[in-house]
Coordinates of C-alpha atoms in Angstrom, one line a residue:
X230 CA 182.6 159.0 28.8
X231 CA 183.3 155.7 27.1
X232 CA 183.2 157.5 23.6
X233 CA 186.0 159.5 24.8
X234 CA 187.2 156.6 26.4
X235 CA 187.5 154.6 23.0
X236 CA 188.6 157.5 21.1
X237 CA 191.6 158.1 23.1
X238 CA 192.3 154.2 22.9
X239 CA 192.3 154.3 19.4
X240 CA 194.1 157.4 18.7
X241 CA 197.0 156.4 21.6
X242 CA 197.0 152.8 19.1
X243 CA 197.3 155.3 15.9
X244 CA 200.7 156.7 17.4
X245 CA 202.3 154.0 18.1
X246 CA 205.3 154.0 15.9
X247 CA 206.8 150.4 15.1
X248 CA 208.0 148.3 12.8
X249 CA 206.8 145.0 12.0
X250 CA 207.5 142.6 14.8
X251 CA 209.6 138.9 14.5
X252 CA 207.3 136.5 15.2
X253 CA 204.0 138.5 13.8
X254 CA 202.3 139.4 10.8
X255 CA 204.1 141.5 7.9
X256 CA 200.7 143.8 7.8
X257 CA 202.4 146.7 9.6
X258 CA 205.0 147.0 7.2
X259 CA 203.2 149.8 5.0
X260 CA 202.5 151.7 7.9
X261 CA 205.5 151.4 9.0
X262 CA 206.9 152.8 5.7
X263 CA 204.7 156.2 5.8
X264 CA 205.5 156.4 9.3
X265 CA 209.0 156.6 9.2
X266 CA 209.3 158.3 5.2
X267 CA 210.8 155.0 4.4
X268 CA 211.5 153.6 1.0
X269 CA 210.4 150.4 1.1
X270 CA 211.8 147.7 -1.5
X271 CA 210.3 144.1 -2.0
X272 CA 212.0 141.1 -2.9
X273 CA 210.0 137.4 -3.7
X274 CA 212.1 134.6 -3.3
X275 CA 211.5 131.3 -3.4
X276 CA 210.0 130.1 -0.4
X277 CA 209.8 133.9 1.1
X278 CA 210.0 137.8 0.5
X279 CA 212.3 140.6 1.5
X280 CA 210.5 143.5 2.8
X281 CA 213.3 146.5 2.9
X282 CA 213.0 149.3 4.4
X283 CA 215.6 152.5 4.0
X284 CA 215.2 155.2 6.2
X285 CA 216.1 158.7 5.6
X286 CA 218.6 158.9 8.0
X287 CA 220.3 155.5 6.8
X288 CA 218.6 152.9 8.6
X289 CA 217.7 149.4 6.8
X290 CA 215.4 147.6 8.1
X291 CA 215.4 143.9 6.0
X292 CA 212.6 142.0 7.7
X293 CA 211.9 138.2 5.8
X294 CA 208.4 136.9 5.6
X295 CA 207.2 133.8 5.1
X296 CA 204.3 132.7 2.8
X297 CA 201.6 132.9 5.2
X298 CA 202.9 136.6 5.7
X299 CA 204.8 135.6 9.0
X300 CA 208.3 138.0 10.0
X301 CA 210.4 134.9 10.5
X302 CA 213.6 137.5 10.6
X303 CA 214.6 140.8 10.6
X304 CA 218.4 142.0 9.5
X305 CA 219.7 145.4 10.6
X306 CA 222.2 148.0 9.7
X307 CA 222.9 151.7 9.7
X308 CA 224.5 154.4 11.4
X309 CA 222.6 154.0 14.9
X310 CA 221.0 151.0 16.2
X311 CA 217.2 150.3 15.7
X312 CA 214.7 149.8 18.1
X313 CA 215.5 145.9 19.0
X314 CA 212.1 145.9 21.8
X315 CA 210.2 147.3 18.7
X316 CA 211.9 145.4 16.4
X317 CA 212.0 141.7 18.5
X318 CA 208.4 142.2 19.9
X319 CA 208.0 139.7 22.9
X320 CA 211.7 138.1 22.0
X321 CA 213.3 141.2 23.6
X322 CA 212.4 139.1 26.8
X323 CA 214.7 136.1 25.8
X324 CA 217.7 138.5 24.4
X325 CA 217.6 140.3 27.6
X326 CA 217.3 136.8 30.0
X327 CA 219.4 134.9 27.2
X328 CA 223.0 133.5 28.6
X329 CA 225.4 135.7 26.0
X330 CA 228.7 135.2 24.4
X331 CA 231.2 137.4 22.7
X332 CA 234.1 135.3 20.7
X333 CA 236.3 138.2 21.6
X334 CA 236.6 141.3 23.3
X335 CA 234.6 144.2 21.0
X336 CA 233.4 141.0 18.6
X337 CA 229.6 140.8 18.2
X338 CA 226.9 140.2 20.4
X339 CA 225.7 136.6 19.7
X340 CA 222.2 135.2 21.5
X341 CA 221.6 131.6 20.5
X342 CA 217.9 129.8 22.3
X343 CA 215.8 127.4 21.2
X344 CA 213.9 129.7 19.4
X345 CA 215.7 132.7 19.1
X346 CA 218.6 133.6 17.4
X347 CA 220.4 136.5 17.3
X348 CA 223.8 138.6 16.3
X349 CA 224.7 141.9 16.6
X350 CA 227.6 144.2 15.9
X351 CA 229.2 146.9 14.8
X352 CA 230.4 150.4 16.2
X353 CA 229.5 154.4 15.8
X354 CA 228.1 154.7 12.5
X355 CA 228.2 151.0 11.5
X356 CA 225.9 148.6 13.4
X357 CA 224.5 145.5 11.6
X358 CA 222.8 142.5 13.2
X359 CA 220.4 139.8 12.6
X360 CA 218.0 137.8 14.3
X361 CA 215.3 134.8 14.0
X362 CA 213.2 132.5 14.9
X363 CA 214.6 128.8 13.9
X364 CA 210.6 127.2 14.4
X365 CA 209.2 129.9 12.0
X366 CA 211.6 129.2 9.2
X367 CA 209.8 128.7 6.3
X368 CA 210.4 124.6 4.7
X369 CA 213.6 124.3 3.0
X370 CA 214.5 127.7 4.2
X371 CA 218.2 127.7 6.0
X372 CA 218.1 130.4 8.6
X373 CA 221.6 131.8 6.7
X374 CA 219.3 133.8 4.1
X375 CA 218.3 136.3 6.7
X376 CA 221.6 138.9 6.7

């Protein structure tokens, strides 16, 4: 029984689809890739990497990692929102509790905590956004490079 037990743990773990998460290591990024027939396209900078993925339904996914291989922000856009639990991990909590403010009616969605950041817009067939965490940013990093 626990052989079954562990077996069905790790196969239900094995089908979880996801991206990597803001906030956690980039090492889900290639299975994120095969999962979801990506392209995937790297980018080094200096002081971080670009890890972009394309999906085939016109998704990007930019997510921004750090040199210690930390997601310290993740851009979006595409015809149809992404994921943001998947893609904000255990920030989804503070951008659903977060006080929120639109500059105008139909203008973008804008979150802005302590340690969360995060704006979102856009309308059928066009959404974009971006969010991240100000205490990951990487030294000498401003938090306008993640778009």
């Amino acid at each position: 029984m626990r052989i079954f037990l562990g077996l069905l743990v790790v196969l239900l773990l094995g089908c979880v689809p996801g991206w990597a998460v803001l906030g956690q290591y980039e090492n889900s990024i290639t299975t994120d890739q095969q999962r979801m027939r990506a392209q995937l396209h790297e980018t080094a900078r200096q002081g971080y990497s670009i890890k972009e993925l394309t999906t085939p339904d016109g998704k990007t996914i930019r997510e921004y990692v750090s040199p210690a291989g930390l997601v310290f922000g993740v851009a979006w856009q595409g015809p149809a929102m992404p994921d943001l639990q998947q893609l904000l991990g255990s920030y989804f909590e503070q951008l659903k509790q977060a006080p929120r403010s639109r500059r105008q009616r139909g203008g973008p969605l804008v979150v802005r905590g302590k340690d969360f950041v995060l704006v979102s817009g856009g309308h059928m067939r066009s959404f974009h956004g971006a969010a991240y965490a100000p205490n990951l940013l990487p030294a000498g990093i401003p938090a306008e490079v993640v778009k």
